[in-house]
Protein backbone atom coordinates (compact mmCIF):
# COMPACT_ATOMS: atom_id res chain seq x y z
CA UNK A 1 0.00 0.00 0.00
CA UNK A 2 1.81 3.03 -1.26
CA UNK A 3 -0.75 5.71 -0.39
CA UNK A 4 -0.24 9.30 0.65
CA UNK A 5 -2.18 9.09 3.94
CA UNK A 6 -1.37 12.69 4.85
CA UNK A 7 -3.09 14.12 1.79
CA UNK A 8 -6.85 13.61 1.99
CA UNK A 9 -7.35 14.42 -1.70
CA UNK A 10 -4.96 11.65 -2.76
CA UNK A 11 -5.86 9.02 -0.16
CA UNK A 12 -8.94 7.02 -1.19
CA UNK A 13 -9.12 5.33 2.21
CA UNK A 14 -9.43 8.59 4.14
CA UNK A 15 -11.58 10.20 1.48
CA UNK A 16 -14.16 7.41 1.28
CA UNK A 17 -14.19 6.27 4.92
CA UNK A 18 -14.55 9.85 6.10
CA UNK A 19 -17.92 9.92 4.36
CA UNK A 20 -19.18 6.34 4.66
CA UNK A 21 -17.78 5.92 8.16
CA UNK A 22 -19.84 8.65 9.74
CA UNK A 23 -22.61 7.34 11.96
CA UNK A 24 -25.29 9.29 10.10
CA UNK A 25 -24.20 8.21 6.63
CA UNK A 26 -24.14 4.52 7.48
CA UNK A 27 -27.54 4.75 9.21
CA UNK A 28 -29.05 6.56 6.23
CA UNK A 29 -27.57 4.03 3.81
CA UNK A 30 -29.02 1.16 5.86
CA UNK A 31 -32.45 2.82 6.00
CA UNK A 32 -32.45 3.40 2.24
CA UNK A 33 -31.75 -0.29 1.67
CA UNK A 34 -35.45 -0.84 2.45
CA UNK A 35 -36.48 1.39 -0.44
CA UNK A 36 -37.01 5.05 -1.35
CA UNK A 37 -37.58 7.44 1.55
CA UNK A 38 -38.64 11.05 1.80
CA UNK A 39 -36.69 13.52 3.92
CA UNK A 40 -39.19 13.65 6.80
CA UNK A 41 -39.54 9.88 6.75
CA UNK A 42 -35.78 9.52 7.24
CA UNK A 43 -35.98 12.07 10.05
CA UNK A 44 -38.65 9.97 11.81
CA UNK A 45 -36.68 6.74 11.35
CA UNK A 46 -33.54 8.36 12.77
CA UNK A 47 -35.07 10.62 15.43
CA UNK A 48 -31.83 11.88 16.98
CA UNK A 49 -30.48 13.38 13.74
CA UNK A 50 -31.10 17.10 13.30
CA UNK A 51 -32.69 18.38 10.09
CA UNK A 52 -29.48 20.27 9.37
CA UNK A 53 -27.33 17.14 9.73
CA UNK A 54 -29.77 15.05 7.71
CA UNK A 55 -29.70 17.62 4.91
CA UNK A 56 -25.92 17.85 5.00
CA UNK A 57 -25.40 14.08 5.04
CA UNK A 58 -27.87 13.45 2.22
CA UNK A 59 -26.17 16.12 0.09
CA UNK A 60 -22.73 14.62 0.75
CA UNK A 61 -23.98 11.12 -0.11
CA UNK A 62 -25.64 12.47 -3.26
CA UNK A 63 -22.43 14.28 -4.22
CA UNK A 64 -20.47 11.04 -3.80
CA UNK A 65 -22.94 9.12 -5.96
CA UNK A 66 -24.13 6.92 -3.06
CA UNK A 67 -27.66 8.37 -2.91
CA UNK A 68 -29.92 9.57 -5.70
CA UNK A 69 -32.35 12.43 -5.15
CA UNK A 70 -35.54 12.43 -7.21
CA UNK A 71 -37.96 15.34 -7.39
CA UNK A 72 -41.47 14.07 -8.07
CA UNK A 73 -43.93 16.33 -9.92
CA UNK A 74 -46.53 16.53 -7.17
CA UNK A 75 -48.14 19.49 -5.44
CA UNK A 76 -46.40 20.28 -3.24
CA UNK A 77 -43.20 18.92 -4.76
CA UNK A 78 -42.08 15.62 -3.22
CA UNK A 79 -38.42 14.65 -2.99
CA UNK A 80 -37.34 11.10 -2.37
CA UNK A 81 -33.97 9.52 -1.80
CA UNK A 82 -32.81 6.10 -2.98
CA UNK A 83 -29.56 4.22 -2.99
CA UNK A 84 -27.67 4.28 -6.25
CA UNK A 85 -25.96 1.21 -7.64
CA UNK A 86 -22.78 2.42 -5.94
CA UNK A 87 -24.69 2.86 -2.67
CA UNK A 88 -26.07 -0.67 -2.86
CA UNK A 89 -22.56 -2.00 -3.46
CA UNK A 90 -21.37 -0.77 -0.05
CA UNK A 91 -24.24 -2.40 1.88
CA UNK A 92 -22.59 -5.82 2.38
CA UNK A 93 -19.56 -4.09 3.86
CA UNK A 94 -21.64 -1.97 6.23
CA UNK A 95 -23.65 -4.99 7.35
CA UNK A 96 -20.44 -6.93 7.94
CA UNK A 97 -19.17 -4.08 10.12
CA UNK A 98 -22.50 -3.98 11.97
CA UNK A 99 -22.29 -7.74 12.61
CA UNK A 100 -18.72 -7.35 13.88
CA UNK A 101 -19.76 -4.46 16.14
CA UNK A 102 -22.59 -6.49 17.65
CA UNK A 103 -20.36 -9.54 18.17
CA UNK A 104 -17.50 -7.49 19.61
CA UNK A 105 -19.43 -4.91 21.63
CA UNK A 106 -19.09 -6.77 24.93
CA UNK A 107 -15.34 -7.19 24.45
CA UNK A 108 -14.94 -3.54 23.50
CA UNK A 109 -16.91 -2.35 26.54
CA UNK A 110 -14.84 -4.61 28.78
CA UNK A 111 -11.60 -3.26 27.29
CA UNK A 112 -12.82 0.31 27.84
CA UNK A 113 -13.61 -0.41 31.50
CA UNK A 114 -10.17 -1.94 32.05
CA UNK A 115 -8.50 1.01 30.35
CA UNK A 116 -10.53 3.57 32.31
CA UNK A 117 -9.78 1.80 35.60
CA UNK A 118 -6.07 1.78 34.80
CA UNK A 119 -6.11 5.45 33.89
CA UNK A 120 -7.89 6.28 37.18
CA UNK A 121 -5.10 4.58 39.12
CA UNK A 122 -2.52 6.90 37.53
CA UNK A 123 -4.62 10.05 37.69
mmCIF file of C-alpha atoms in Angstrom:
data_model
loop_
_atom_site.group_PDB
_atom_site.id
_atom_site.type_symbol
_atom_site.label_atom_id
_atom_site.label_comp_id
_atom_site.label_asym_id
_atom_site.label_seq_id
_atom_site.Cartn_x
_atom_site.Cartn_y
_atom_site.Cartn_z
ATOM 1 C CA UNK A 1 0.000 0.000 0.000
ATOM 2 C CA UNK A 2 1.812 3.032 -1.263
ATOM 3 C CA UNK A 3 -0.747 5.706 -0.394
ATOM 4 C CA UNK A 4 -0.240 9.300 0.653
ATOM 5 C CA UNK A 5 -2.178 9.085 3.937
ATOM 6 C CA UNK A 6 -1.369 12.686 4.849
ATOM 7 C CA UNK A 7 -3.094 14.121 1.793
ATOM 8 C CA UNK A 8 -6.847 13.607 1.987
ATOM 9 C CA UNK A 9 -7.351 14.418 -1.700
ATOM 10 C CA UNK A 10 -4.955 11.649 -2.762
ATOM 11 C CA UNK A 11 -5.861 9.025 -0.162
ATOM 12 C CA UNK A 12 -8.939 7.019 -1.193
ATOM 13 C CA UNK A 13 -9.120 5.329 2.208
ATOM 14 C CA UNK A 14 -9.426 8.587 4.137
ATOM 15 C CA UNK A 15 -11.583 10.204 1.477
ATOM 16 C CA UNK A 16 -14.160 7.406 1.283
ATOM 17 C CA UNK A 17 -14.190 6.272 4.919
ATOM 18 C CA UNK A 18 -14.550 9.852 6.099
ATOM 19 C CA UNK A 19 -17.921 9.915 4.358
ATOM 20 C CA UNK A 20 -19.185 6.343 4.665
ATOM 21 C CA UNK A 21 -17.781 5.919 8.158
ATOM 22 C CA UNK A 22 -19.845 8.648 9.737
ATOM 23 C CA UNK A 23 -22.613 7.341 11.961
ATOM 24 C CA UNK A 24 -25.287 9.291 10.101
ATOM 25 C CA UNK A 25 -24.199 8.208 6.630
ATOM 26 C CA UNK A 26 -24.136 4.520 7.483
ATOM 27 C CA UNK A 27 -27.537 4.753 9.210
ATOM 28 C CA UNK A 28 -29.050 6.559 6.227
ATOM 29 C CA UNK A 29 -27.571 4.027 3.808
ATOM 30 C CA UNK A 30 -29.016 1.159 5.857
ATOM 31 C CA UNK A 31 -32.446 2.819 5.997
ATOM 32 C CA UNK A 32 -32.452 3.399 2.240
ATOM 33 C CA UNK A 33 -31.753 -0.289 1.668
ATOM 34 C CA UNK A 34 -35.450 -0.843 2.452
ATOM 35 C CA UNK A 35 -36.484 1.391 -0.443
ATOM 36 C CA UNK A 36 -37.009 5.053 -1.345
ATOM 37 C CA UNK A 37 -37.581 7.440 1.548
ATOM 38 C CA UNK A 38 -38.638 11.046 1.797
ATOM 39 C CA UNK A 39 -36.688 13.524 3.917
ATOM 40 C CA UNK A 40 -39.187 13.649 6.798
ATOM 41 C CA UNK A 41 -39.536 9.879 6.746
ATOM 42 C CA UNK A 42 -35.777 9.516 7.241
ATOM 43 C CA UNK A 43 -35.985 12.067 10.047
ATOM 44 C CA UNK A 44 -38.648 9.970 11.805
ATOM 45 C CA UNK A 45 -36.685 6.737 11.350
ATOM 46 C CA UNK A 46 -33.535 8.362 12.770
ATOM 47 C CA UNK A 47 -35.072 10.616 15.434
ATOM 48 C CA UNK A 48 -31.832 11.884 16.982
ATOM 49 C CA UNK A 49 -30.479 13.383 13.743
ATOM 50 C CA UNK A 50 -31.097 17.103 13.302
ATOM 51 C CA UNK A 51 -32.692 18.381 10.093
ATOM 52 C CA UNK A 52 -29.478 20.274 9.366
ATOM 53 C CA UNK A 53 -27.328 17.142 9.734
ATOM 54 C CA UNK A 54 -29.767 15.045 7.708
ATOM 55 C CA UNK A 55 -29.703 17.622 4.908
ATOM 56 C CA UNK A 56 -25.917 17.850 4.997
ATOM 57 C CA UNK A 57 -25.396 14.079 5.037
ATOM 58 C CA UNK A 58 -27.868 13.454 2.215
ATOM 59 C CA UNK A 59 -26.171 16.123 0.094
ATOM 60 C CA UNK A 60 -22.733 14.620 0.753
ATOM 61 C CA UNK A 61 -23.978 11.122 -0.107
ATOM 62 C CA UNK A 62 -25.637 12.474 -3.255
ATOM 63 C CA UNK A 63 -22.434 14.278 -4.219
ATOM 64 C CA UNK A 64 -20.472 11.041 -3.795
ATOM 65 C CA UNK A 65 -22.944 9.117 -5.959
ATOM 66 C CA UNK A 66 -24.129 6.918 -3.063
ATOM 67 C CA UNK A 67 -27.656 8.367 -2.912
ATOM 68 C CA UNK A 68 -29.916 9.571 -5.702
ATOM 69 C CA UNK A 69 -32.353 12.430 -5.145
ATOM 70 C CA UNK A 70 -35.537 12.430 -7.207
ATOM 71 C CA UNK A 71 -37.961 15.340 -7.391
ATOM 72 C CA UNK A 72 -41.472 14.066 -8.069
ATOM 73 C CA UNK A 73 -43.927 16.329 -9.917
ATOM 74 C CA UNK A 74 -46.529 16.529 -7.166
ATOM 75 C CA UNK A 75 -48.140 19.490 -5.436
ATOM 76 C CA UNK A 76 -46.400 20.278 -3.243
ATOM 77 C CA UNK A 77 -43.204 18.917 -4.761
ATOM 78 C CA UNK A 78 -42.080 15.619 -3.224
ATOM 79 C CA UNK A 79 -38.424 14.650 -2.987
ATOM 80 C CA UNK A 80 -37.342 11.101 -2.371
ATOM 81 C CA UNK A 81 -33.969 9.518 -1.804
ATOM 82 C CA UNK A 82 -32.806 6.104 -2.980
ATOM 83 C CA UNK A 83 -29.555 4.215 -2.988
ATOM 84 C CA UNK A 84 -27.667 4.278 -6.248
ATOM 85 C CA UNK A 85 -25.960 1.209 -7.643
ATOM 86 C CA UNK A 86 -22.779 2.421 -5.938
ATOM 87 C CA UNK A 87 -24.688 2.858 -2.674
ATOM 88 C CA UNK A 88 -26.067 -0.671 -2.860
ATOM 89 C CA UNK A 89 -22.559 -2.003 -3.464
ATOM 90 C CA UNK A 90 -21.375 -0.766 -0.051
ATOM 91 C CA UNK A 91 -24.243 -2.396 1.884
ATOM 92 C CA UNK A 92 -22.588 -5.820 2.378
ATOM 93 C CA UNK A 93 -19.556 -4.085 3.863
ATOM 94 C CA UNK A 94 -21.638 -1.970 6.228
ATOM 95 C CA UNK A 95 -23.650 -4.992 7.355
ATOM 96 C CA UNK A 96 -20.437 -6.930 7.939
ATOM 97 C CA UNK A 97 -19.170 -4.077 10.125
ATOM 98 C CA UNK A 98 -22.504 -3.982 11.974
ATOM 99 C CA UNK A 99 -22.285 -7.735 12.614
ATOM 100 C CA UNK A 100 -18.722 -7.351 13.879
ATOM 101 C CA UNK A 101 -19.760 -4.461 16.143
ATOM 102 C CA UNK A 102 -22.591 -6.493 17.649
ATOM 103 C CA UNK A 103 -20.364 -9.539 18.169
ATOM 104 C CA UNK A 104 -17.500 -7.491 19.613
ATOM 105 C CA UNK A 105 -19.434 -4.912 21.625
ATOM 106 C CA UNK A 106 -19.087 -6.773 24.931
ATOM 107 C CA UNK A 107 -15.335 -7.190 24.449
ATOM 108 C CA UNK A 108 -14.943 -3.543 23.499
ATOM 109 C CA UNK A 109 -16.912 -2.352 26.542
ATOM 110 C CA UNK A 110 -14.841 -4.607 28.780
ATOM 111 C CA UNK A 111 -11.601 -3.261 27.290
ATOM 112 C CA UNK A 112 -12.822 0.308 27.844
ATOM 113 C CA UNK A 113 -13.611 -0.412 31.498
ATOM 114 C CA UNK A 114 -10.170 -1.939 32.046
ATOM 115 C CA UNK A 115 -8.498 1.007 30.352
ATOM 116 C CA UNK A 116 -10.534 3.571 32.309
ATOM 117 C CA UNK A 117 -9.784 1.798 35.601
ATOM 118 C CA UNK A 118 -6.066 1.784 34.798
ATOM 119 C CA UNK A 119 -6.112 5.453 33.894
ATOM 120 C CA UNK A 120 -7.892 6.277 37.177
ATOM 121 C CA UNK A 121 -5.095 4.582 39.122
ATOM 122 C CA UNK A 122 -2.517 6.900 37.528
ATOM 123 C CA UNK A 123 -4.620 10.050 37.692
#
